[in-house]
Short mmCIF file of C-alpha atoms and ligand atoms in Angstrom, two decimals:
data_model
loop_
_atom_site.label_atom_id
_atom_site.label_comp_id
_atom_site.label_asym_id
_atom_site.label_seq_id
_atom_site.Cartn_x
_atom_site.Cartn_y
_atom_site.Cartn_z
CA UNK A 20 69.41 -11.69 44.20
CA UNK A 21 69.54 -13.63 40.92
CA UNK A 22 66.13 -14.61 39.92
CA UNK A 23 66.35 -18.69 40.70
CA UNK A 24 63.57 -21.59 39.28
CA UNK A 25 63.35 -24.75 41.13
CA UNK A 26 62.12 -27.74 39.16
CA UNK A 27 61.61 -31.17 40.44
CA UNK A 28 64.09 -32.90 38.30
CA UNK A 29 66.90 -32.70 35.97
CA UNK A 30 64.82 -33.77 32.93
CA UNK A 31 62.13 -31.01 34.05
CA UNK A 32 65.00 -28.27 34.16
CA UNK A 33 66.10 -29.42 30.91
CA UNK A 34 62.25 -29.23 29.16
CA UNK A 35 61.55 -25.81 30.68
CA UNK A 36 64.84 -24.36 29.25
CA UNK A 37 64.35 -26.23 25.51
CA UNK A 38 60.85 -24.51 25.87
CA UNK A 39 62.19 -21.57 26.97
CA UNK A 40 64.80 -21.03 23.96
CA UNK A 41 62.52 -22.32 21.10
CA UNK A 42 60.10 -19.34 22.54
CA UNK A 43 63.09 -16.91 22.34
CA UNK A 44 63.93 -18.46 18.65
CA UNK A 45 60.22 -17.49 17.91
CA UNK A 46 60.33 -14.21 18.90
CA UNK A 47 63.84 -13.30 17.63
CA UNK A 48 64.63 -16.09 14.72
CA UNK A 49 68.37 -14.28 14.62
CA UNK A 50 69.50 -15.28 18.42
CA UNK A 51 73.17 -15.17 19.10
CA UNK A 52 73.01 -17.92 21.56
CA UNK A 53 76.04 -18.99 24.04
CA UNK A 54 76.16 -22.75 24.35
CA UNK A 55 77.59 -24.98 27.19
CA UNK A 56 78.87 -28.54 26.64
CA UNK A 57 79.28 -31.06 29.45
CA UNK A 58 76.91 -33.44 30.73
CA UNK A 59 74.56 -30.86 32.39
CA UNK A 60 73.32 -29.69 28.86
CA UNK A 61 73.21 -33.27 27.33
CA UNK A 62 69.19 -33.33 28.41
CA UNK A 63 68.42 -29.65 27.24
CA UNK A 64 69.92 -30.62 23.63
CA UNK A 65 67.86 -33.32 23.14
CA UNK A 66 64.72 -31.95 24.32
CA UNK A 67 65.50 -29.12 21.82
CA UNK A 68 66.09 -31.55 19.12
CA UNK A 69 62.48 -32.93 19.49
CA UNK A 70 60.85 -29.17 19.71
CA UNK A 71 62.77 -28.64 16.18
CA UNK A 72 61.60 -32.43 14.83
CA UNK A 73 57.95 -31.21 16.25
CA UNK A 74 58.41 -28.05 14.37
CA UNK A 75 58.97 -25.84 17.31
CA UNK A 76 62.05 -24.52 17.02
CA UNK A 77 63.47 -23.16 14.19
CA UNK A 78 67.47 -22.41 14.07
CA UNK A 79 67.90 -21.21 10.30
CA UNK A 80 68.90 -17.59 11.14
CA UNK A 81 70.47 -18.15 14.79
CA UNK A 82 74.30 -18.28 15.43
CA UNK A 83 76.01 -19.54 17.76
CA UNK A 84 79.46 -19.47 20.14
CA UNK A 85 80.16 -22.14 22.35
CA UNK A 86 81.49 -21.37 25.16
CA UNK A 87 84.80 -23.25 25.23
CA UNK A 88 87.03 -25.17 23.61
CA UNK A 89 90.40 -27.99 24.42
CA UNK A 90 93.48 -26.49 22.88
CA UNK A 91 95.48 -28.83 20.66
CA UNK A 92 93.38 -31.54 19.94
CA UNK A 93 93.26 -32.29 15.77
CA UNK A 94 89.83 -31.14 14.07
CA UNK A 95 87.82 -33.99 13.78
CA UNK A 96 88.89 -35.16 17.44
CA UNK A 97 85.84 -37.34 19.04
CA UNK A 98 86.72 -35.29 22.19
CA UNK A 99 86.60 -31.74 21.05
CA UNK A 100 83.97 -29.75 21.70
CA UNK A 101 83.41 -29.05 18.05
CA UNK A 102 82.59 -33.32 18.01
CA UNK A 103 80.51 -33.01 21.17
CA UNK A 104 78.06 -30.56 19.51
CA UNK A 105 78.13 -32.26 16.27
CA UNK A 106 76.69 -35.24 18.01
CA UNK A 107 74.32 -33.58 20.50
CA UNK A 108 72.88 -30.64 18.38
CA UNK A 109 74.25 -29.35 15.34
CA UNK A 110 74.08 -32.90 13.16
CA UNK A 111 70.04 -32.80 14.87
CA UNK A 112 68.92 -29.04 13.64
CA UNK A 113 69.20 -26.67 10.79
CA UNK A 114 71.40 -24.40 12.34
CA UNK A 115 73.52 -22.86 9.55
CA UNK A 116 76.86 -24.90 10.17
CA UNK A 117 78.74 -21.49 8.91
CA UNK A 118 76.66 -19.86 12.17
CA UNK A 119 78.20 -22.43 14.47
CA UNK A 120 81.51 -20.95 16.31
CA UNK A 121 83.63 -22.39 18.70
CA UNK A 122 87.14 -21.82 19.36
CA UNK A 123 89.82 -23.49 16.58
CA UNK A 124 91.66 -25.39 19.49
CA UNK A 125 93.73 -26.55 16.78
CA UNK A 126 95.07 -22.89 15.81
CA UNK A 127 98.86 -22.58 15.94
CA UNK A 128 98.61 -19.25 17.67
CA UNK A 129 95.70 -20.29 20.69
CA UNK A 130 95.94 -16.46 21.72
CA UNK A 131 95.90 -15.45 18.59
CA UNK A 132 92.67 -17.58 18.39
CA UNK A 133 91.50 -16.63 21.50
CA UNK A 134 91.24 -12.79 20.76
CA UNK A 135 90.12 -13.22 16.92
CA UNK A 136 87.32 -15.46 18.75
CA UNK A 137 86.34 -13.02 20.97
CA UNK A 138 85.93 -10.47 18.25
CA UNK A 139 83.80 -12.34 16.29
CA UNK A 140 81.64 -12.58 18.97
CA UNK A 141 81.45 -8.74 19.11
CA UNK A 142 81.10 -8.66 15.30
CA UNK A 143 77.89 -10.31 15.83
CA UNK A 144 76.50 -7.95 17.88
CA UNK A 145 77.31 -9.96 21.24
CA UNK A 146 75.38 -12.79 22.86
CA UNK A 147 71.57 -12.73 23.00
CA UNK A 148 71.67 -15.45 25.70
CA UNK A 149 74.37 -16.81 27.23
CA UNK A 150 73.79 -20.47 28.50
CA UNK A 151 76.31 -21.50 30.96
CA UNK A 152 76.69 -24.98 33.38
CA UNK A 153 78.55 -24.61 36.56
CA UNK A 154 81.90 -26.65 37.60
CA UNK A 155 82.29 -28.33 40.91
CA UNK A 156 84.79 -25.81 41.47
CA UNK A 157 82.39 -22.55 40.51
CA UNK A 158 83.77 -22.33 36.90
CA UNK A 159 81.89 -20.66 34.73
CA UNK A 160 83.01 -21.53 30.70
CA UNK A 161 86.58 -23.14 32.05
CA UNK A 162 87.34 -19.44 33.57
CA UNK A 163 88.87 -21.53 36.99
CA UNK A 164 88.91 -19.77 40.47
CA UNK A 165 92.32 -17.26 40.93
CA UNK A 166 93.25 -14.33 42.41
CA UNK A 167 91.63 -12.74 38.87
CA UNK A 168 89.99 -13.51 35.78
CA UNK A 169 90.58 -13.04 32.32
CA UNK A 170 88.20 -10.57 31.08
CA UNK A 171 87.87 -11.71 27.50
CA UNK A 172 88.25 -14.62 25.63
CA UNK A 173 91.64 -16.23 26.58
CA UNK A 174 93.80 -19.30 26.69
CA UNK A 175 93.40 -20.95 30.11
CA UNK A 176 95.16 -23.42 32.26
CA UNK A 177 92.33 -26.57 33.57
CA UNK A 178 92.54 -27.48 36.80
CA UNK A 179 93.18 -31.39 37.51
CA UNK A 180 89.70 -32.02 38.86
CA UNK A 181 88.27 -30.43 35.80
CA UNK A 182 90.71 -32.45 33.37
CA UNK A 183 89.12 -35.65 35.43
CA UNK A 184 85.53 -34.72 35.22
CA UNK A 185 86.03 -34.21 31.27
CA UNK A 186 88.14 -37.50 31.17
CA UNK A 187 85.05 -39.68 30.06
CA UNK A 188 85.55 -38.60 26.47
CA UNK A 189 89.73 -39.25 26.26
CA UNK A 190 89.32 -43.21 27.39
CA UNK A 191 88.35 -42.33 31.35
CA UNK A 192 92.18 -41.09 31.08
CA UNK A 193 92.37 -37.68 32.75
CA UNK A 194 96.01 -37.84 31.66
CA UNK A 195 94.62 -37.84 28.26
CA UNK A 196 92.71 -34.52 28.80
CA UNK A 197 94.29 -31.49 27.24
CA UNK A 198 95.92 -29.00 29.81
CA UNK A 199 94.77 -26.08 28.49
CA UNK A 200 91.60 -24.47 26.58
CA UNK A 201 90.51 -21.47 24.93
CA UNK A 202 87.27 -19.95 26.69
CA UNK A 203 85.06 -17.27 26.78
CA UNK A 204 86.27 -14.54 29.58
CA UNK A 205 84.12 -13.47 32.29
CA UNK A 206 84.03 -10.32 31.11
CA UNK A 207 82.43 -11.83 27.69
CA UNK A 208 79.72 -13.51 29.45
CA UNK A 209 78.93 -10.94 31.59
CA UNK A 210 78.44 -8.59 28.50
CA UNK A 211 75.32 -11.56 27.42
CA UNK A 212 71.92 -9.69 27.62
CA UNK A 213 70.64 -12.61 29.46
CA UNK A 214 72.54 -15.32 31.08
CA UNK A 215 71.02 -18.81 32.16
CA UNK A 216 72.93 -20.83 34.36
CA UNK A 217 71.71 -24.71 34.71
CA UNK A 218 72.61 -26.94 37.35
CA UNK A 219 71.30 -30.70 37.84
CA UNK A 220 72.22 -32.75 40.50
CA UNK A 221 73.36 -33.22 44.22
CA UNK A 222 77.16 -33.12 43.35
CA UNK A 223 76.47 -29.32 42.33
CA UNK A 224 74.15 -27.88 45.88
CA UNK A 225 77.47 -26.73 47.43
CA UNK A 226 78.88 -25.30 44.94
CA UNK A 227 75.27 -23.74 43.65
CA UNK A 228 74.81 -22.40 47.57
CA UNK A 229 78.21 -20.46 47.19
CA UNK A 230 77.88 -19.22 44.20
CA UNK A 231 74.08 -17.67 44.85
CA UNK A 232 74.17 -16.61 48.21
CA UNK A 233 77.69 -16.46 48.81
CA UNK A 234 80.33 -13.66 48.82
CA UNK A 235 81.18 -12.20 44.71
CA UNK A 236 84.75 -13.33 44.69
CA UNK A 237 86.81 -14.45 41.88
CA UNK A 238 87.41 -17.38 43.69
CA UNK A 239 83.83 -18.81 42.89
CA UNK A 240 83.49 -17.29 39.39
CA UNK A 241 79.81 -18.21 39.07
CA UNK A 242 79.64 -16.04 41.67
CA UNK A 243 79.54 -12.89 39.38
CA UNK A 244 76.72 -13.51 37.85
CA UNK A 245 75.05 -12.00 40.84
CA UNK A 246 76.38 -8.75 39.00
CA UNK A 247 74.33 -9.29 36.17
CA UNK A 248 71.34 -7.17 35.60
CA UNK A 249 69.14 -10.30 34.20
CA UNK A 250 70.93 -13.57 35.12
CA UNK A 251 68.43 -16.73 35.93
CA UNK A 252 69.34 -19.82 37.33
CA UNK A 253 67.76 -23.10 36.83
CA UNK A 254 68.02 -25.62 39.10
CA UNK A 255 66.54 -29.69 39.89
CA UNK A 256 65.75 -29.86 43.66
CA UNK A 257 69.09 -31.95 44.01
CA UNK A 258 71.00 -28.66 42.91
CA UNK A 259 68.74 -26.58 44.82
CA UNK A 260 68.94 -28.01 48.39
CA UNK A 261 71.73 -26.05 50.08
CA UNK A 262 70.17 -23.06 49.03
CA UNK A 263 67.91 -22.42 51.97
CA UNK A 264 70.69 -23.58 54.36
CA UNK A 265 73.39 -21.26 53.37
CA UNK A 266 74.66 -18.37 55.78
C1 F6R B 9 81.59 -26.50 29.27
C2 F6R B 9 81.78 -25.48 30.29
C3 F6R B 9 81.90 -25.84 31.72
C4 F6R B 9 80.80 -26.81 32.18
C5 F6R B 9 81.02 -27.21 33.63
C6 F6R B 9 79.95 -28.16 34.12
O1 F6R B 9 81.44 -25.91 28.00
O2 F6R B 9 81.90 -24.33 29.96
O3 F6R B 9 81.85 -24.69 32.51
O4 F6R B 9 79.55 -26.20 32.01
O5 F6R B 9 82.28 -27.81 33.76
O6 F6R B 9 80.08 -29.37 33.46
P1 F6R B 9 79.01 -30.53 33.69
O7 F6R B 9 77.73 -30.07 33.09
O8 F6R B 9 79.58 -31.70 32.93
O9 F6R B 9 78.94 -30.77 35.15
#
């Protein structure tokens, strides 16, 4: 069963992990770290912000790879998540800015992208720690539910409820949202010597229930992470309280 901490709120959740990965900076100043956008990680940034303004966590000799990325949205885009990280972490800490990766959802050639993306992240020895959030629908990075899943870093089609819950940052238009993105594959985050998987919030218990004590099934890609040898969840009690129902 994959080893699961309840805290008693989102903002608790979000201090424990900051704690958590300034710790693991400590120990191991050269972290390949796997980062999440979305709003989920929004708290966790900023708590690691302060740690690193406090003098607690040091990012000069990490790297990172986001997890994900909108294809065909122009650099610079306010809703890329090259702009979302910019404004949440990276413009906040002294990561190395040429040890910041995420997919070039710009590239003319996404798949082209999408496999020289995936190689850099073997080039760096793989991830350290792979933080992931969890979709409504059990995606994991935007690797949606199907019959199967890529296994490495691909170009993938969004669903519509996932181009609607990422439509706050194209105008509240989930027209506006790009169809497609470039994200990690399963296979990629499942190769992470850890993996942390955060969820906050009542919206996510169903899905968090499923995906913990349900079936491994493609269908509810989180769900594979109860393959992984040392995969944690972190949860707020809202998150959490399906959990002890589920059958
Ligand atoms: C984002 C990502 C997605 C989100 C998921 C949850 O980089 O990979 O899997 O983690 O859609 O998003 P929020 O946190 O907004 O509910």
């Amino acid at each position: 069963m994959i080893h699961t901490v309840i805290h008693s709120s989102a903002r608790d959740v979000a201090e424990a992990v900051a704690l958590f990965l300034a710790e693991c900076l400590q120990e191991d100043p050269g972290l390949v770290l796997g980062l999440p956008t979305g709003r989920t990680p929004v708290p966790m940034y900023r708590a690691l912000v302060r740690l690193h303004r406090q003098g607690h966590a040091d990012f000069s000799s990490a790297t990172t790879f986001n997890l994900d990325e909108f294809v065909g949205l122009p650099a610079g885009h306010p809703g890329s998540y090259r702009a979302f990280m910019q404004r949440h972490l990276f413009a906040h800490v002294n990561l190395n800015s040429a040890q910041t990766h995420l997919p070039h959802g710009g590239a003319a050639n996404p798949r082209a992208e999408a496999a020289r993306y995936d190689a850099a992240i073997g080039a760096a020895g793989g991830l350290d720690i792979a933080i992931l959030g969890i979709g409504a629908n059990g995606h994991i990075g935007f690797n949606e539910p199907a019959a199967s899943l890529p296994a490495r870093t691909n170009v993938v089609a969004l669903r519509p409820g996932t181009r609607a819950a990422n439509a706050a940052a194209f105008g509240g238009r989930a027209s506006r949202v790009p169809v497609r993105a470039i994200s990690m594959g399963v296979g990629t985050i499942l190769s992470a010597r850890h993996v942390l998987l955060l969820a906050t919030g009542a919206d996510k218990a169903d899905i968090v229930a499923k995906a913990l004590r349900g079936p491994v099934t493609t269908r509810v890609p989180a769900s594979l992470l109860q393959l992984h040898p040392r995969a944690a969840v972190v949860l707020d009690r809202a998150a959490a309280k399906k959990l002890t129902s589920y059958c």
